[in-house]
Short mmCIF file of C-alpha atoms in Angstrom, two decimals:
data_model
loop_
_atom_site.label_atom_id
_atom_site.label_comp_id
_atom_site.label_asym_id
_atom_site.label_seq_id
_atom_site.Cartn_x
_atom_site.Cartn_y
_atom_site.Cartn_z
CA UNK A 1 -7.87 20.95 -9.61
CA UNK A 2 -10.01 18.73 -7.32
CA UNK A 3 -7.95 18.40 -3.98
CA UNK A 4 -9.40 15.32 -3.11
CA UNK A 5 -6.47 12.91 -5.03
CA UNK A 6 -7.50 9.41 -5.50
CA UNK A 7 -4.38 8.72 -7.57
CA UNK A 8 -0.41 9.41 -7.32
CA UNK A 9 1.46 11.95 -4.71
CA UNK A 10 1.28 15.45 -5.65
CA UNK A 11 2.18 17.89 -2.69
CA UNK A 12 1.92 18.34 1.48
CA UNK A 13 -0.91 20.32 0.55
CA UNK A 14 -3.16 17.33 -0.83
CA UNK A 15 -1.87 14.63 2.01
CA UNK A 16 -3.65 14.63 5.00
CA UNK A 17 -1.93 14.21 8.48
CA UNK A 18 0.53 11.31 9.35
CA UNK A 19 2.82 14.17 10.92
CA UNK A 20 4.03 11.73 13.21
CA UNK A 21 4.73 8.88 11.40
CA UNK A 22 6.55 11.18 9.06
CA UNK A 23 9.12 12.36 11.30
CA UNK A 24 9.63 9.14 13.22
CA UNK A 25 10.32 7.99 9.55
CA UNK A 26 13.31 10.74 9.49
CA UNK A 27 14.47 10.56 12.43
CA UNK A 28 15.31 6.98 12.16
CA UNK A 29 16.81 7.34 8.66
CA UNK A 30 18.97 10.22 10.00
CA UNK A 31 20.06 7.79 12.23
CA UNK A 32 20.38 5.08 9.54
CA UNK A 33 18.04 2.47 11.07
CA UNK A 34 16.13 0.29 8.13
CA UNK A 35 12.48 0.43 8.40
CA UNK A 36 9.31 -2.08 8.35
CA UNK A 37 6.08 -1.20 8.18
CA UNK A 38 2.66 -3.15 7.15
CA UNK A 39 -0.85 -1.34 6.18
CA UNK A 40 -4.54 -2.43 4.93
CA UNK A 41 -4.37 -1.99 1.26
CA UNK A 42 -5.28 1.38 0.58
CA UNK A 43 -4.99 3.10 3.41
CA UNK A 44 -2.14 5.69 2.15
CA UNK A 45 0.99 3.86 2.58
CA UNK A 46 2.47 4.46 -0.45
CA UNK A 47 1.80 8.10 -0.10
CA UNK A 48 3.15 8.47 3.08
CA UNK A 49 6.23 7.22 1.23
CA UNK A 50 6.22 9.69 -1.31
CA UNK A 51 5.45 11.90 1.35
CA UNK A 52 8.60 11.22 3.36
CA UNK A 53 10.81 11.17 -0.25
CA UNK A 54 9.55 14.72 -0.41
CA UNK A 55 10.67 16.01 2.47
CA UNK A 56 14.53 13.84 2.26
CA UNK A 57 15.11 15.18 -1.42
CA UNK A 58 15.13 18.65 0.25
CA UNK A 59 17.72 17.30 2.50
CA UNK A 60 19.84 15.98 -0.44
CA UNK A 61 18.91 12.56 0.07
CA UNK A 62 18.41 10.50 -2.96
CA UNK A 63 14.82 8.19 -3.15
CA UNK A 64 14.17 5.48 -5.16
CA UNK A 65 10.83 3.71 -5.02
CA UNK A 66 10.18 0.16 -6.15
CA UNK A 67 7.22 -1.95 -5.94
CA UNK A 68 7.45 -5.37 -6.42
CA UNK A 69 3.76 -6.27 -5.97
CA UNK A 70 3.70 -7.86 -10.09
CA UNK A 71 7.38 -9.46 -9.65
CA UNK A 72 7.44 -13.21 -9.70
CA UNK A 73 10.86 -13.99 -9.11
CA UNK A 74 14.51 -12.41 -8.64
CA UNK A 75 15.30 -11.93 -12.45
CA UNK A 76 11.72 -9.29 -12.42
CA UNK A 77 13.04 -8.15 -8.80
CA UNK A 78 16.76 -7.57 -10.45
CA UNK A 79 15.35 -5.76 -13.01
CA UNK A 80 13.03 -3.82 -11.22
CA UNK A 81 15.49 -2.57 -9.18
CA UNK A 82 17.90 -1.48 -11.51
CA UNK A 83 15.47 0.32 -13.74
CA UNK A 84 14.62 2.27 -10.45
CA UNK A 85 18.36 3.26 -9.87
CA UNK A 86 18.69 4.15 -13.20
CA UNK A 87 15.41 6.68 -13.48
CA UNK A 88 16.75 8.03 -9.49
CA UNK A 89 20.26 8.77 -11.08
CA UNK A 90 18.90 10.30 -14.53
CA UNK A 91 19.12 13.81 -13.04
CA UNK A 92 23.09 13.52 -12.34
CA UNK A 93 24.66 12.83 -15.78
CA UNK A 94 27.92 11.90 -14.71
CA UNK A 95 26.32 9.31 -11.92
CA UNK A 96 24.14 7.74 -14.81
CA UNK A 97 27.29 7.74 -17.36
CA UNK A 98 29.08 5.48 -14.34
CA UNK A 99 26.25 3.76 -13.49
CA UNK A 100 25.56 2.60 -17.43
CA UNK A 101 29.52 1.67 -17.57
CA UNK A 102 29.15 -0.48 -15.00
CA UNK A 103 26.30 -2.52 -15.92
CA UNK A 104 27.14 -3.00 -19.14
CA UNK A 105 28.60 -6.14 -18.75
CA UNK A 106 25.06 -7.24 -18.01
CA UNK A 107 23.85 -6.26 -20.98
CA UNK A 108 21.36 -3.23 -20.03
CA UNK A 109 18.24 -2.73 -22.77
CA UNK A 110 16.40 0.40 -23.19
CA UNK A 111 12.86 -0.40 -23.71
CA UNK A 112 10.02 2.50 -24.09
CA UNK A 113 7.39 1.38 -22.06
CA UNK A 114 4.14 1.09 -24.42
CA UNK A 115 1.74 2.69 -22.21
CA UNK A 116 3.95 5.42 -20.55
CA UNK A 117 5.98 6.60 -22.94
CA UNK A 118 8.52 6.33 -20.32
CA UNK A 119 11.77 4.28 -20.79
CA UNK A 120 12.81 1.46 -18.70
CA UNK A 121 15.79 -0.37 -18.39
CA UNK A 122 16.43 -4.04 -18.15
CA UNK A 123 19.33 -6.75 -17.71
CA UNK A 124 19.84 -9.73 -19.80
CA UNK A 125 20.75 -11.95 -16.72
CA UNK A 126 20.73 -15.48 -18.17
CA UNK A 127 22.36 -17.61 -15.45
CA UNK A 128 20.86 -17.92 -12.39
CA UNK A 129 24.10 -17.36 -10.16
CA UNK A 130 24.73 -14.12 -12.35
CA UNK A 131 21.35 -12.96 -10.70
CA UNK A 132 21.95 -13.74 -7.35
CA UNK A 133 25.10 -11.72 -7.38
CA UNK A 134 23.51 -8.73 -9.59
CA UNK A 135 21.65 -7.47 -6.45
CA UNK A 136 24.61 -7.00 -4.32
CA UNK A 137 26.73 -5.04 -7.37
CA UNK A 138 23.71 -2.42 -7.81
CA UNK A 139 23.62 -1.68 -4.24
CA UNK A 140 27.45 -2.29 -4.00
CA UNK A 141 27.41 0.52 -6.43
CA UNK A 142 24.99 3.08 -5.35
CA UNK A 143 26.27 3.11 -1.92
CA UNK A 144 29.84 3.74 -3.33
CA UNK A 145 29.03 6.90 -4.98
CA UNK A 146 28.60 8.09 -1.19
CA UNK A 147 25.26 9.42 -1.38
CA UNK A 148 22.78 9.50 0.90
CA UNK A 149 20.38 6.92 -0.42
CA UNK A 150 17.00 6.02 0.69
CA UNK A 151 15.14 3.07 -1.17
CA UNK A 152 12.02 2.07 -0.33
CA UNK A 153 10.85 -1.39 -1.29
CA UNK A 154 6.78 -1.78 -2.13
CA UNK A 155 5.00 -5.06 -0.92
CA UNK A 156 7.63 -6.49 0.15
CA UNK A 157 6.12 -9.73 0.92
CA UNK A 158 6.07 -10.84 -2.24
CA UNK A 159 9.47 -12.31 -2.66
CA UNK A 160 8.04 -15.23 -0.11
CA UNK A 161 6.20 -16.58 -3.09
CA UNK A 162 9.58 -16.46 -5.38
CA UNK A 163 10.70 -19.62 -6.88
CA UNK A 164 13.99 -18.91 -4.96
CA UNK A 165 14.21 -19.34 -1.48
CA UNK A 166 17.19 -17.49 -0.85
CA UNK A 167 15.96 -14.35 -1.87
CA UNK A 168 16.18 -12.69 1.97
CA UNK A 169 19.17 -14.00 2.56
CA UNK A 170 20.99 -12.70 -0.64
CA UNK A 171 19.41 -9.13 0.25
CA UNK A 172 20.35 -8.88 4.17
CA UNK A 173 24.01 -9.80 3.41
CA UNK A 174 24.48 -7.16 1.26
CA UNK A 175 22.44 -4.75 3.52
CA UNK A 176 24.49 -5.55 6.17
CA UNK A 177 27.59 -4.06 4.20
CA UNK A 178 26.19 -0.92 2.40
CA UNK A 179 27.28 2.25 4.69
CA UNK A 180 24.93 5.27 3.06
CA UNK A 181 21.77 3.37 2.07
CA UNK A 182 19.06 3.36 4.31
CA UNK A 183 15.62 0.77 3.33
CA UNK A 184 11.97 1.22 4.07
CA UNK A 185 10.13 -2.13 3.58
CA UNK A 186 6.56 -2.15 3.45
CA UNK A 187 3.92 -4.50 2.57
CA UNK A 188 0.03 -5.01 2.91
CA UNK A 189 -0.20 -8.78 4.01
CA UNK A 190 0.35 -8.59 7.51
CA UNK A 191 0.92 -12.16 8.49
CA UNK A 192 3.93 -12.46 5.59
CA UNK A 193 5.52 -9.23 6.80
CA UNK A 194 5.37 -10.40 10.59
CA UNK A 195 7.07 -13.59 8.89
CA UNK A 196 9.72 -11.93 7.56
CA UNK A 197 10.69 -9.57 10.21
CA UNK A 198 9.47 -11.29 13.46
CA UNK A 199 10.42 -14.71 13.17
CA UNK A 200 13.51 -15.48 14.42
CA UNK A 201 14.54 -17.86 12.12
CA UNK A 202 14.78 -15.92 9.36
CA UNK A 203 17.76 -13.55 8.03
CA UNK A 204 15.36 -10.26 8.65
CA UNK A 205 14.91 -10.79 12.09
CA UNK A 206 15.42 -7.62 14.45
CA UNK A 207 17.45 -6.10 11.76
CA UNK A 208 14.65 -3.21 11.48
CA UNK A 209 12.84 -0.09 12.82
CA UNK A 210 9.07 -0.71 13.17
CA UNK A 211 6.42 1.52 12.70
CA UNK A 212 2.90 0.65 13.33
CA UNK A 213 0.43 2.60 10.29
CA UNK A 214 -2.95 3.41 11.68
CA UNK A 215 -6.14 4.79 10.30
CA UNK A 216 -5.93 8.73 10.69
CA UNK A 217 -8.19 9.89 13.32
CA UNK A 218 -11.42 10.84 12.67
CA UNK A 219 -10.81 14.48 13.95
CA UNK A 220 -8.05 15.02 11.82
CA UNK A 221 -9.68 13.76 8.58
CA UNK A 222 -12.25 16.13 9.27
CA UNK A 223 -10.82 18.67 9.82
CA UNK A 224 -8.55 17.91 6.37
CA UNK A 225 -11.90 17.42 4.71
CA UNK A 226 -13.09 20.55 5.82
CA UNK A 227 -10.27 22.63 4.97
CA UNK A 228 -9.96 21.03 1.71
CA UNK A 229 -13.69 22.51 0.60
CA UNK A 230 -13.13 25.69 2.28
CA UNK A 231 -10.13 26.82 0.54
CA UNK A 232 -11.59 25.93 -2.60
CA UNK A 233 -14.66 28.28 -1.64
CA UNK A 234 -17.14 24.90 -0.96
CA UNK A 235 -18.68 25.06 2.59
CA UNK A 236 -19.85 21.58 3.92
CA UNK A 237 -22.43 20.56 7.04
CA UNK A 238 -20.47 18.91 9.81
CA UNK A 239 -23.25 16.01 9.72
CA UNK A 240 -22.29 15.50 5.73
CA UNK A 241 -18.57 15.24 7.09
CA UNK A 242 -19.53 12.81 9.83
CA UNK A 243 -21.61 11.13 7.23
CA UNK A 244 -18.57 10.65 4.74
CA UNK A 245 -16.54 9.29 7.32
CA UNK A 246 -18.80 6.98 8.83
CA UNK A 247 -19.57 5.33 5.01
CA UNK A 248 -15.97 4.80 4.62
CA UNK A 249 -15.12 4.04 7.63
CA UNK A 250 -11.88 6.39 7.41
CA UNK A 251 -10.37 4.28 5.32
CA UNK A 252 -8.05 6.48 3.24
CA UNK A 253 -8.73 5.29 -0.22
CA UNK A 254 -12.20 5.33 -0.19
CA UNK A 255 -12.62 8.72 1.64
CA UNK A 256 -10.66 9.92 -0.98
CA UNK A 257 -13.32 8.34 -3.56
CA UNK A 258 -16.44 10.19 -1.83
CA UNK A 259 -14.83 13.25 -1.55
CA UNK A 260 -13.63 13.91 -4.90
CA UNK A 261 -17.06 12.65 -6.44
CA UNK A 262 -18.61 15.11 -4.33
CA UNK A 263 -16.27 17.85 -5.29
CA UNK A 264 -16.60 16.45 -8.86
CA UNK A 265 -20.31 17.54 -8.77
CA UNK A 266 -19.50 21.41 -8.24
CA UNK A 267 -21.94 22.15 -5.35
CA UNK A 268 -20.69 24.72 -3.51
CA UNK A 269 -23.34 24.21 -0.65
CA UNK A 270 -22.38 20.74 0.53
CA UNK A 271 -25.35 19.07 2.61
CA UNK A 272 -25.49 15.38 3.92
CA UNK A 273 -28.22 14.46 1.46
CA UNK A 274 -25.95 15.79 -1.32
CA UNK A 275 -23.19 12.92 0.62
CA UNK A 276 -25.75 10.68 0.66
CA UNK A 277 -27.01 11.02 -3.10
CA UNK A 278 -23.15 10.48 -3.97
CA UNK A 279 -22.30 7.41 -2.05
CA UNK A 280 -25.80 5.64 -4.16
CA UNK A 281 -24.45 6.59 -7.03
CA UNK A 282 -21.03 5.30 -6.75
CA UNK A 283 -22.89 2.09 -5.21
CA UNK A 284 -24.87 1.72 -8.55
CA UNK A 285 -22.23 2.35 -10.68
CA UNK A 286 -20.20 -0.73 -8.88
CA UNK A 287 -22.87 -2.98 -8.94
CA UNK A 288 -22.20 -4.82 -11.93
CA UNK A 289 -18.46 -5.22 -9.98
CA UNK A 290 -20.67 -6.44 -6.72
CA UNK A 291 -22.75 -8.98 -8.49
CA UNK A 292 -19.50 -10.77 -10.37
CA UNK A 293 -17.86 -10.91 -6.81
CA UNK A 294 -21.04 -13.27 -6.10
CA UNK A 295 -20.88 -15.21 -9.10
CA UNK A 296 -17.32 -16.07 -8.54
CA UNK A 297 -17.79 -17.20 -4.88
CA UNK A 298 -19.35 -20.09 -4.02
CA UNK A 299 -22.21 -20.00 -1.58
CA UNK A 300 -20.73 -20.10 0.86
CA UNK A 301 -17.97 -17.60 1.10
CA UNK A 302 -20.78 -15.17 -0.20
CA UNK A 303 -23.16 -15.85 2.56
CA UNK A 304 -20.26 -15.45 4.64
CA UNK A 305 -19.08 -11.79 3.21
CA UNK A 306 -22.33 -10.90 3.45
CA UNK A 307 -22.32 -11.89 7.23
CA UNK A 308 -19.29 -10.10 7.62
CA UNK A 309 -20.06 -7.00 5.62
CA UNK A 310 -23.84 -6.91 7.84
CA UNK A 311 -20.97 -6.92 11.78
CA UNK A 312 -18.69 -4.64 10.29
CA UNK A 313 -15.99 -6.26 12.70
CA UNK A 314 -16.07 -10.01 13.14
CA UNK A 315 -14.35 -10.65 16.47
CA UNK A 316 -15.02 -14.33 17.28
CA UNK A 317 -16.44 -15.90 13.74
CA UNK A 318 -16.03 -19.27 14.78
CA UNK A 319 -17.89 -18.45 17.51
CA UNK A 320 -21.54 -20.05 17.95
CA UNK A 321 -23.33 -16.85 18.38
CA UNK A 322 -21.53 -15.72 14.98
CA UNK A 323 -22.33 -18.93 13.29
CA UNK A 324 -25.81 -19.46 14.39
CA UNK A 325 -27.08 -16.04 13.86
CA UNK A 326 -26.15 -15.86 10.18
CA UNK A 327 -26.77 -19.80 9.64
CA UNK A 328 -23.85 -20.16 8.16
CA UNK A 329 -23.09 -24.34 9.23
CA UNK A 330 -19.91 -26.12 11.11
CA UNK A 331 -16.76 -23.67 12.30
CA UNK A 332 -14.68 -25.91 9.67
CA UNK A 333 -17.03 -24.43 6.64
CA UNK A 334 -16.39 -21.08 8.20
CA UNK A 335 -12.72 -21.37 8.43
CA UNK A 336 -12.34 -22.77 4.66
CA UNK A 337 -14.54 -20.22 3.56
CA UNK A 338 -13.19 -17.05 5.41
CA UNK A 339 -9.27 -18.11 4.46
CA UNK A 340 -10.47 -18.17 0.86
CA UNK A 341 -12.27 -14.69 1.53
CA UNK A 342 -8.83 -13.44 2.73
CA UNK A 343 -6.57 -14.32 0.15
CA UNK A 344 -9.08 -13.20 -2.18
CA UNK A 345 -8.59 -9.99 -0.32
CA UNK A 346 -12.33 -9.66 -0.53
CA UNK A 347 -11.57 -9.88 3.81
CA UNK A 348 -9.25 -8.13 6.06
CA UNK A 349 -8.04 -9.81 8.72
CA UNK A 350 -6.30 -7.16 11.14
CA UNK A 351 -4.30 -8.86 13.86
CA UNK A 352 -1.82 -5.70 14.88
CA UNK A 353 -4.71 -4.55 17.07
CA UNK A 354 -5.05 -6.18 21.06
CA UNK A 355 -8.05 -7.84 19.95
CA UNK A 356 -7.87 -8.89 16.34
CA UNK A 357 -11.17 -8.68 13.85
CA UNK A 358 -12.37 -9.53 10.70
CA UNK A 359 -13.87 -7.08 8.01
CA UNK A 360 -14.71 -6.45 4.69
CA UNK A 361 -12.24 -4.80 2.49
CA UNK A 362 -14.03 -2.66 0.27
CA UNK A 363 -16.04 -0.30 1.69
CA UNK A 364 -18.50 0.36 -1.08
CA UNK A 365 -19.18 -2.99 -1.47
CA UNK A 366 -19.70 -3.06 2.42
CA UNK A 367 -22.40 -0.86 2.24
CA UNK A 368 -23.93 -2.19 -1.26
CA UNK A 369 -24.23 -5.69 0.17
CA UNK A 370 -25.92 -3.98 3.61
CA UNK A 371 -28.72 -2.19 1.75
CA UNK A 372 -29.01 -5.33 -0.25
CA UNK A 373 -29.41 -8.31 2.34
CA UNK A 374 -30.77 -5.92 5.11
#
């Protein structure tokens, strides 16, 4: 099996570090604080969940995962949600025979799911005050059964673009009332999380634990890179892990990427030009991706990526030096343009750090558009 996972959680033995960020996570549910915590996309936060549900179901904990990145409204958030307590509970027949009796006055339907094979459960909730009080019986429900419950809500900052705008409101009241469930939001947009936890007008305010997800350091990812080879018999040059590292820029997702395509190739001498023949051919095989990024951009927000890609970090890009050196017209063009860039998440814009920066998301294409405008 190649240990380099680019997909799903499979063990401790394939996740690499976040030690701890994992036991702060446990200590505060043992102490039944609800959690918030923002990420980059990509940068392992959904494995560190998984992570942390692996470690609680040893400790009789029950984990349910949702994420609500595709829902659009609370009906798909309703239904997400009870499809997830009905999968968690599948394993205690009794639990599901309750759970199924008391949902039944909202009509559950058993669907297989066409690409999974996997059934899911929805409700036919037809009137929109039936859904706002649907929320607060599932949870009313699950945290009666007196189990200790752990659900962990997925980009989270989604339900600020629901239709309803009562959404946060419905969900702290009944938070505020459950005694054995314990919630870990997370989310990727880091301005609409701060929104929804730091502003004080809002029902989340200081209601949560947060934790602050950083890159893992790059002596630890080497050293997890390293291992990773070695116990699989591979040796690899500590200039082809610095090399690996420094193309992705540590960023989980895409270190992941590099390594498994270079444990794909079954080399068991692992040399830098071996990293450096993988990371062109992963660029090549993108570049059809690359070029319909530019096609779909206007001008101007791809002369601008491409000035961002070429810094790496864009501290000040309204600045004249910024501007001037990649001729790229008035700070208002800029500003229009580099919004658009972020929302396309085509740009990261990561404020949680004492001096925020701009950079490009994607790594690969970071380095395809450097060799290409250099």
């Amino acid at each position: 099996m190649n240990p380099f996972l680019i997909k799903n959680y499979h063990s401790p033995y394939y996740f690499c570090d976040r030690d701890e960020e994992t036991k702060q996570l446990i200590h505060q549910i043992k102490n039944q604080y609800n959690i918030a915590f923002f990420a980059q996309r990509r940068v392992g936060k959904t494995a560190l969940i998984k992570h942390l549900f692996h470690h609680l179901e040893k400790k009789k904990y029950t984990c349910i995962y949702i994420d609500i990145y595709a829902t659009q409204n609370l009906n798909d958030l309703t239904n997400q949600l009870a499809n997830s307590i009905y999968v968690a509970l599948q394993q205690r027949k009794s639990v599901a025979k309750k759970y199924w009796e008391s949902i039944k006055l909202l009509r559950p339907i058993l669907k297989i799911n066409e690409f999974s094979g996997v059934p899911e459960l929805s409700l036919d909730v037809s009137q929109h005050q039936n859904t706002e009080k649907t929320i607060p019986q599932l949870l009313q429900f699950l945290d009666n059964l007196k189990l200790k419950v752990v659900i962990a809500i997925d980009e989270f900052q989604q339900i600020l673009t629901y239709p309803e705008k009562n959404v946060e409101a419905i969900l702290r009241t009944v938070i505020q009332q459950l005694k054995n469930t314990q919630f870990v939001f997370t989310g990727s947009d880091q301005s609409m999380m701060h929104e929804i936890f730091n502003n004080a007008k809002r029902p989340f305010y200081a209601s949560v634990k947060n934790l602050n997800l950083k890159r893992i350091p790059l002596n630890i990812y080497g050293d997890y890179i390293k291992r990773q080879f070695n116990n699989n018999k591979y040796t690899i040059a500590k200039d082809a892990i610095d090399s690996i590292l420094h193309f992705t820029d540590a960023h989980t997702y895409y270190t992941q990427i590099l390594c498994h395509d270079i444990y794909a190739q079954r080399v068991k001498k692992i040399t830098n030009a071996l990293v450096i023949e993988t990371i062109n051919g992963i660029l090549k095989e993108n570049e059809g991706v690359y070029y319909q990024y530019r096609n779909l951009l206007t001008k101007t927000q791809w002369k601008l990526l491409i000035a961002v890609s070429k810094q790496e970090k864009v501290f000040m890009p309204y600045g004249k030096e910024f501007i001037n050196t990649h001729q790229l017209g008035t700070p208002a063009s800029v500003r229009r343009s580099l919004e658009s860039l972020v929302t396309k998440d085509l740009v990261y814009h990561n404020s949680s750090v004492e001096k925020s920066y701009f950079e490009t998301q994607d790594k690969f294409l970071l380095l395809w558009i450097k060799d290409k405008y250099s």
